[in-house]
Amino acid sequence: MMDKLLSIVLPSYNEERNISKATERIGRILREENIPYELIFVDDGSKDHTWLEIERASERDPHVVGVHFSRNFGKESAIFAGLSNAVGACTAVMDCDLQHPPETLIEMYRLWEQGYEVIEGVKRSRGEESALHRMSAGLFYRIISSAVKIDMSRASDFKLMDKKAVDALLELPERNAFFRALSAWIGYRTTSVEFDVREREEGESKWSTWSLIKYAVTDIVAFSSAPMQLVTIAGVFMLFFGFCLGIQTLFRYFTGHAVEGFTTVILLILLIGSMIMISLGIIGYYISRIYEEVKGRPKYLISKKVGSTRGE
Ligand code: UDP
Ligand code: MG
């Protein structure tokens, strides 16, 4: 049975009301389809009773495995912890708030059986969002798409991957891993299935505007050095500007009108000063990311585990 086993990774942060629901709903569908499975809930340092719910679910249902983080490490870390604890021949990642429909999972599994190694869940619709949110998400995905060279505008974290692809992902040494883009970066025989994002039934989304901005900046920096090249482009632009202004200044000097132009000096100091500071900031941000990577701290720390489907 192990060679058909489907592991499902469910990152969970403050999802006490979704654990048993997800266990039942996903379990029912997979049993109907006769697919052997395990559910790996990764409790990302929840502040509510999520872990208690996972323990209970695992007592009731031997398919449930739980991993508990020592604190909140973020969804990306939770995904990677789940992947490295999965024993299946293929592993799926989905949200435990049931926004990713379990029916699509079946479709993905069938495609895996046909020999596909990475099956990406693609959003048919983006669900309810404000105009501002849609615009900034659009900008973010344009930058990321050009960095990965694959259209990411409808990408999601809902995927199913063959063990080979999972192992390839786990071998990547970087700390700051952006799962959504890395799964495309590794290549392999890839296909996609469309799904409709469902409304969240219980609890609320964990994303504030600020955390989304932080997430976007981190991921862009993790995948692209384009912002640093902006510094060079700005420099070239300033050089050109300086050249023109230099000619004008010299011309004035030789025609005897050199005292004027104090406004220009002030404006130039302000402009150049702010550009240098922004540039240093961008470079500094990359250095801080390099510093994070060099420190080599683990992506996450596991404090507790429950259940095991190993050797069944
Ligand atoms: N999540 C997590 N750690 C976090 C934030 C979220 O593991 O720090 C999980 C959360 O429990 C859910 C999934 O990531 O299963 C998606 O989160 P959410 O529903 O809040 O995001 P949205 O669906 O609104 O994008
Ligand atoms: Mg959600």
Coordinates of C-alpha atoms and ligand atoms in Angstrom, one line a residue:
M1 CA 0.0 0.0 0.0
M2 CA 2.9 2.4 0.7
D3 CA 3.6 2.8 -2.9
K4 CA 0.2 4.4 -3.4
L5 CA 0.1 6.3 -0.2
L6 CA -1.0 10.0 -0.4
S7 CA 0.3 12.2 2.3
I8 CA -1.5 15.5 2.9
V9 CA 0.2 18.3 4.6
L10 CA -2.1 20.8 6.3
P11 CA -0.4 23.8 7.9
S12 CA -2.6 25.0 10.8
Y13 CA -2.4 28.2 12.8
N14 CA -5.3 28.9 15.2
E15 CA -7.6 26.5 13.4
E16 CA -9.2 24.7 16.4
R17 CA -12.6 24.7 14.7
N18 CA -11.3 23.3 11.4
I19 CA -9.2 20.3 12.4
S20 CA -11.9 17.7 13.0
K21 CA -13.9 19.1 10.0
A22 CA -11.0 18.7 7.7
T23 CA -10.1 15.3 9.0
E24 CA -13.7 14.1 8.4
R25 CA -14.3 15.7 5.1
I26 CA -11.0 14.9 3.4
G27 CA -11.0 11.4 5.0
R28 CA -14.5 10.6 3.7
I29 CA -13.7 11.5 0.1
L30 CA -10.5 9.6 0.1
R31 CA -12.0 6.5 1.6
E32 CA -14.8 6.6 -1.0
E33 CA -12.2 6.7 -3.7
N34 CA -10.1 3.9 -2.0
I35 CA -7.0 6.1 -1.8
P36 CA -4.6 5.2 1.1
Y37 CA -3.7 8.4 2.9
E38 CA -2.2 10.1 5.9
L39 CA -3.1 13.6 7.1
I40 CA -0.2 15.6 8.5
F41 CA -1.3 18.6 10.6
V42 CA 1.4 21.0 11.3
D43 CA 0.5 23.2 14.2
D44 CA 2.4 26.4 13.6
G45 CA 2.6 27.5 17.2
S46 CA -1.2 28.1 17.5
K47 CA -2.4 30.1 20.5
D48 CA -5.8 28.3 20.7
H49 CA -6.6 24.6 21.2
T50 CA -5.5 23.5 17.7
W51 CA -2.9 21.1 19.1
L52 CA -5.5 19.5 21.5
E53 CA -7.8 19.1 18.5
I54 CA -5.0 17.4 16.5
E55 CA -4.3 15.0 19.4
R56 CA -8.0 14.2 19.6
A57 CA -8.3 13.6 15.9
S58 CA -5.2 11.4 15.9
E59 CA -6.7 9.3 18.8
R60 CA -10.0 8.8 16.8
D61 CA -8.4 8.4 13.4
P62 CA -5.1 6.5 12.8
H63 CA -4.6 8.4 9.6
V64 CA -3.8 11.6 11.5
V65 CA -0.3 12.6 12.3
G66 CA 0.5 15.8 14.1
V67 CA 3.6 18.0 14.3
H68 CA 3.8 20.8 16.8
F69 CA 6.1 23.8 16.4
S70 CA 7.8 25.4 19.3
R71 CA 6.4 28.7 18.2
N72 CA 4.9 30.4 15.1
F73 CA 7.3 30.0 12.2
G74 CA 5.0 30.9 9.4
K75 CA 3.1 28.9 6.7
E76 CA 6.1 28.2 4.5
S77 CA 8.0 26.6 7.4
A78 CA 4.9 24.6 8.3
I79 CA 4.7 23.3 4.7
F80 CA 8.3 22.2 4.7
A81 CA 8.0 20.5 8.1
G82 CA 5.0 18.6 6.7
L83 CA 6.9 17.6 3.6
S84 CA 9.8 16.2 5.5
N85 CA 7.5 14.2 7.8
A86 CA 5.5 12.8 4.9
V87 CA 6.1 9.2 4.0
G88 CA 3.7 8.9 1.1
A89 CA 4.6 8.1 -2.5
C90 CA 3.2 11.5 -3.2
T91 CA 2.4 14.4 -1.0
A92 CA -0.2 17.1 -1.3
V93 CA -0.3 20.5 0.5
M94 CA -3.5 22.2 1.2
D95 CA -5.0 24.8 3.6
C96 CA -6.8 23.3 6.6
D97 CA -9.5 25.9 6.4
L98 CA -11.1 23.8 3.6
Q99 CA -10.7 26.7 1.1
H100 CA -9.0 24.2 -1.1
P101 CA -11.7 21.7 -2.2
P102 CA -10.9 18.1 -1.3
E103 CA -12.6 17.0 -4.6
T104 CA -9.7 18.6 -6.5
L105 CA -7.3 16.5 -4.5
I106 CA -8.8 13.3 -6.1
E107 CA -8.3 14.9 -9.5
M108 CA -4.7 15.6 -8.7
Y109 CA -4.1 12.1 -7.4
R110 CA -5.5 10.6 -10.6
L111 CA -3.1 12.8 -12.6
W112 CA -0.2 11.6 -10.4
E113 CA -1.2 8.0 -11.2
Q114 CA -0.9 8.9 -14.8
G115 CA 2.7 9.8 -14.3
Y116 CA 2.7 13.6 -13.6
E117 CA 5.2 14.5 -10.9
V118 CA 4.1 18.0 -9.9
I119 CA 0.4 18.9 -10.1
E120 CA -0.3 22.6 -9.4
G121 CA -3.6 23.8 -8.1
V122 CA -4.5 26.9 -10.1
K123 CA -7.1 29.4 -8.9
R124 CA -10.0 29.7 -11.4
S125 CA -11.3 32.7 -9.5
R126 CA -9.6 34.6 -6.7
G127 CA -12.6 34.8 -4.4
E128 CA -13.8 38.0 -2.7
E129 CA -11.1 40.6 -2.5
S130 CA -10.9 44.4 -2.3
A131 CA -9.7 46.3 -5.4
L132 CA -6.5 47.5 -3.6
H133 CA -5.7 43.9 -2.6
R134 CA -6.2 42.7 -6.1
M135 CA -4.0 45.4 -7.5
S136 CA -1.1 44.9 -5.1
A137 CA -1.4 41.1 -5.5
G138 CA -1.3 41.6 -9.3
L139 CA 1.9 43.7 -9.0
F140 CA 3.5 41.1 -6.7
Y141 CA 2.8 38.2 -9.0
R142 CA 4.1 40.1 -12.0
I143 CA 7.4 40.6 -10.3
I144 CA 7.6 37.0 -9.1
S145 CA 6.4 35.7 -12.4
S146 CA 9.2 37.5 -14.3
A147 CA 11.7 36.2 -11.7
V148 CA 10.6 32.5 -12.0
K149 CA 9.8 33.0 -15.7
I150 CA 6.4 31.2 -15.2
D151 CA 3.0 32.8 -14.9
M152 CA 2.2 32.8 -11.2
S153 CA -0.8 35.1 -11.2
R154 CA -3.2 32.3 -10.3
A155 CA -0.8 30.1 -8.4
S156 CA -1.6 28.7 -5.0
D157 CA 0.0 26.6 -2.3
F158 CA -2.5 23.8 -3.2
K159 CA -0.3 21.2 -5.0
L160 CA 0.4 17.5 -5.2
M161 CA 4.0 16.3 -5.7
D162 CA 5.6 13.0 -6.4
K163 CA 8.2 11.8 -3.8
K164 CA 11.0 12.7 -6.2
A165 CA 9.9 16.3 -6.4
V166 CA 9.4 16.5 -2.6
D167 CA 12.9 15.2 -2.0
A168 CA 14.3 17.7 -4.5
L169 CA 12.5 20.5 -2.6
L170 CA 13.7 19.3 0.7
E171 CA 17.3 19.2 -0.5
L172 CA 17.3 22.9 -1.4
P173 CA 19.5 24.5 1.3
E174 CA 17.8 27.9 1.5
R175 CA 16.1 29.0 4.7
N176 CA 13.9 31.5 3.1
A177 CA 12.0 29.2 0.9
F178 CA 9.0 30.4 -1.1
F179 CA 7.1 27.2 -1.7
R180 CA 4.8 28.4 -4.5
A181 CA 7.6 29.5 -6.7
L182 CA 10.1 26.7 -5.8
S183 CA 7.7 24.0 -6.9
A184 CA 7.8 25.6 -10.3
W185 CA 11.5 26.1 -10.2
I186 CA 12.4 22.5 -9.6
G187 CA 10.8 21.5 -12.9
Y188 CA 9.7 17.8 -13.3
R189 CA 6.7 16.7 -15.3
T190 CA 4.2 19.3 -14.4
T191 CA 0.5 19.9 -15.0
S192 CA -2.2 21.9 -13.4
V193 CA -5.8 21.6 -12.3
E194 CA -8.1 24.6 -11.8
F195 CA -10.1 25.0 -8.6
D196 CA -12.4 27.6 -7.1
V197 CA -11.3 29.1 -3.9
R198 CA -14.0 28.5 -1.3
E199 CA -15.1 30.8 1.4
R200 CA -13.5 30.2 4.8
E201 CA -16.1 28.5 7.0
E202 CA -14.6 28.9 10.4
G203 CA -12.2 31.4 12.0
E204 CA -10.6 34.2 9.9
S205 CA -7.7 34.7 7.6
K206 CA -4.4 35.2 9.3
W207 CA -3.2 37.8 6.9
S208 CA -3.1 41.4 7.8
T209 CA -2.1 44.0 5.2
W210 CA 1.2 44.5 6.9
S211 CA 2.0 40.8 7.0
L212 CA 1.1 40.5 3.3
I213 CA 3.6 43.4 2.4
K214 CA 6.3 41.7 4.5
Y215 CA 5.6 38.4 2.8
A216 CA 5.7 40.0 -0.7
V217 CA 9.0 41.8 0.0
T218 CA 10.7 38.7 1.5
D219 CA 9.6 36.5 -1.4
I220 CA 10.6 39.0 -4.1
V221 CA 14.1 39.3 -2.5
A222 CA 14.3 35.5 -2.1
F223 CA 13.7 35.0 -5.8
S224 CA 15.0 38.1 -7.7
S225 CA 17.9 40.5 -7.5
A226 CA 16.1 42.9 -9.8
P227 CA 15.7 45.6 -7.1
M228 CA 19.5 45.8 -6.8
Q229 CA 19.8 46.3 -10.5
L230 CA 17.3 49.2 -10.1
V231 CA 20.1 50.9 -8.1
T232 CA 22.4 50.6 -11.1
I233 CA 19.7 51.9 -13.5
A234 CA 19.1 54.8 -11.3
G235 CA 22.8 55.5 -11.2
V236 CA 23.1 55.5 -14.9
F237 CA 20.1 57.8 -15.2
M238 CA 21.7 60.2 -12.7
L239 CA 25.0 60.1 -14.6
F240 CA 23.2 61.2 -17.8
F241 CA 21.3 63.9 -15.9
G242 CA 24.6 65.1 -14.3
F243 CA 26.3 65.2 -17.7
C244 CA 23.6 67.5 -19.2
L245 CA 23.6 69.7 -16.1
G246 CA 27.4 69.8 -16.1
I247 CA 27.5 71.2 -19.7
Q248 CA 24.9 73.8 -18.8
T249 CA 26.9 74.8 -15.7
L250 CA 30.2 75.1 -17.7
F251 CA 28.4 77.1 -20.3
R252 CA 27.1 79.6 -17.7
Y253 CA 30.6 79.8 -16.2
F254 CA 32.2 80.8 -19.4
T255 CA 29.5 83.3 -20.3
G256 CA 29.8 84.9 -16.9
H257 CA 26.4 84.0 -15.2
A258 CA 27.8 81.5 -12.7
V259 CA 26.4 82.8 -9.4
E260 CA 22.8 81.8 -10.0
G261 CA 21.5 78.3 -9.7
F262 CA 21.5 77.8 -5.9
T263 CA 18.0 76.2 -6.2
T264 CA 19.5 73.6 -8.5
V265 CA 22.2 72.7 -6.0
I266 CA 19.7 72.2 -3.1
L267 CA 17.4 70.1 -5.3
L268 CA 20.3 68.0 -6.5
I269 CA 21.6 67.4 -3.0
L270 CA 18.1 66.3 -1.9
L271 CA 17.5 64.1 -4.9
I272 CA 20.9 62.4 -4.8
G273 CA 20.9 62.1 -1.1
S274 CA 17.5 60.3 -1.1
M275 CA 18.5 58.1 -4.0
I276 CA 21.7 57.0 -2.2
M277 CA 19.8 56.2 0.9
I278 CA 17.2 54.2 -0.9
S279 CA 19.9 52.3 -2.8
L280 CA 21.7 51.6 0.4
G281 CA 18.5 50.4 1.9
I282 CA 17.9 47.9 -0.9
I283 CA 21.4 46.6 -0.8
G284 CA 21.2 46.5 3.0
Y285 CA 18.0 44.4 2.8
Y286 CA 19.8 41.8 0.6
I287 CA 22.7 41.7 3.0
S288 CA 20.4 41.1 5.8
R289 CA 18.8 38.2 3.9
I290 CA 22.3 36.8 3.2
Y291 CA 23.1 37.2 6.9
E292 CA 19.9 35.2 7.7
E293 CA 21.0 32.4 5.3
V294 CA 24.6 32.3 6.5
K295 CA 23.5 31.9 10.1
G296 CA 22.0 28.6 9.0
R297 CA 19.3 28.4 11.6
P298 CA 16.7 25.7 11.0
K299 CA 13.5 26.7 9.3
Y300 CA 11.5 25.5 12.3
L301 CA 11.7 23.7 15.6
I302 CA 9.4 20.8 16.4
S303 CA 8.4 20.4 20.0
K304 CA 5.9 17.6 19.9
K305 CA 4.6 14.9 17.5
V306 CA 1.6 12.6 17.6
G307 CA 0.6 9.6 15.6
S308 CA 2.5 7.7 12.9
T309 CA 1.5 6.0 9.7
R310 CA 5.1 4.7 9.2
G311 CA 5.3 1.0 8.6
E312 CA 1.6 0.4 8.4
Ligands
UDP1 N1 -1.1 29.3 8.4 C1 0.0 28.8 9.1 N2 0.9 29.7 9.7 C2 0.6 31.1 9.7 C3 -0.5 31.5 9.0 C4 -1.3 30.7 8.4 O1 0.3 27.6 9.1 O2 1.4 31.8 10.3 C5 -2.0 28.4 7.7 C6 -3.5 28.5 8.1 O3 -3.8 27.8 9.2 C7 -4.2 28.0 6.8 C8 -3.3 28.4 5.7 O4 -2.0 28.7 6.3 O5 -4.3 26.6 6.8 C9 -3.7 29.6 5.0 O6 -4.0 30.7 5.9 P1 -5.2 31.7 5.8 O7 -6.4 30.9 5.6 O8 -5.1 32.6 7.0 O9 -4.8 32.5 4.5 P2 -5.7 32.8 3.2 O10 -6.5 31.6 2.9 O11 -6.6 33.9 3.7 O12 -4.7 33.2 2.2
MG2 MG -7.6 30.5 4.0

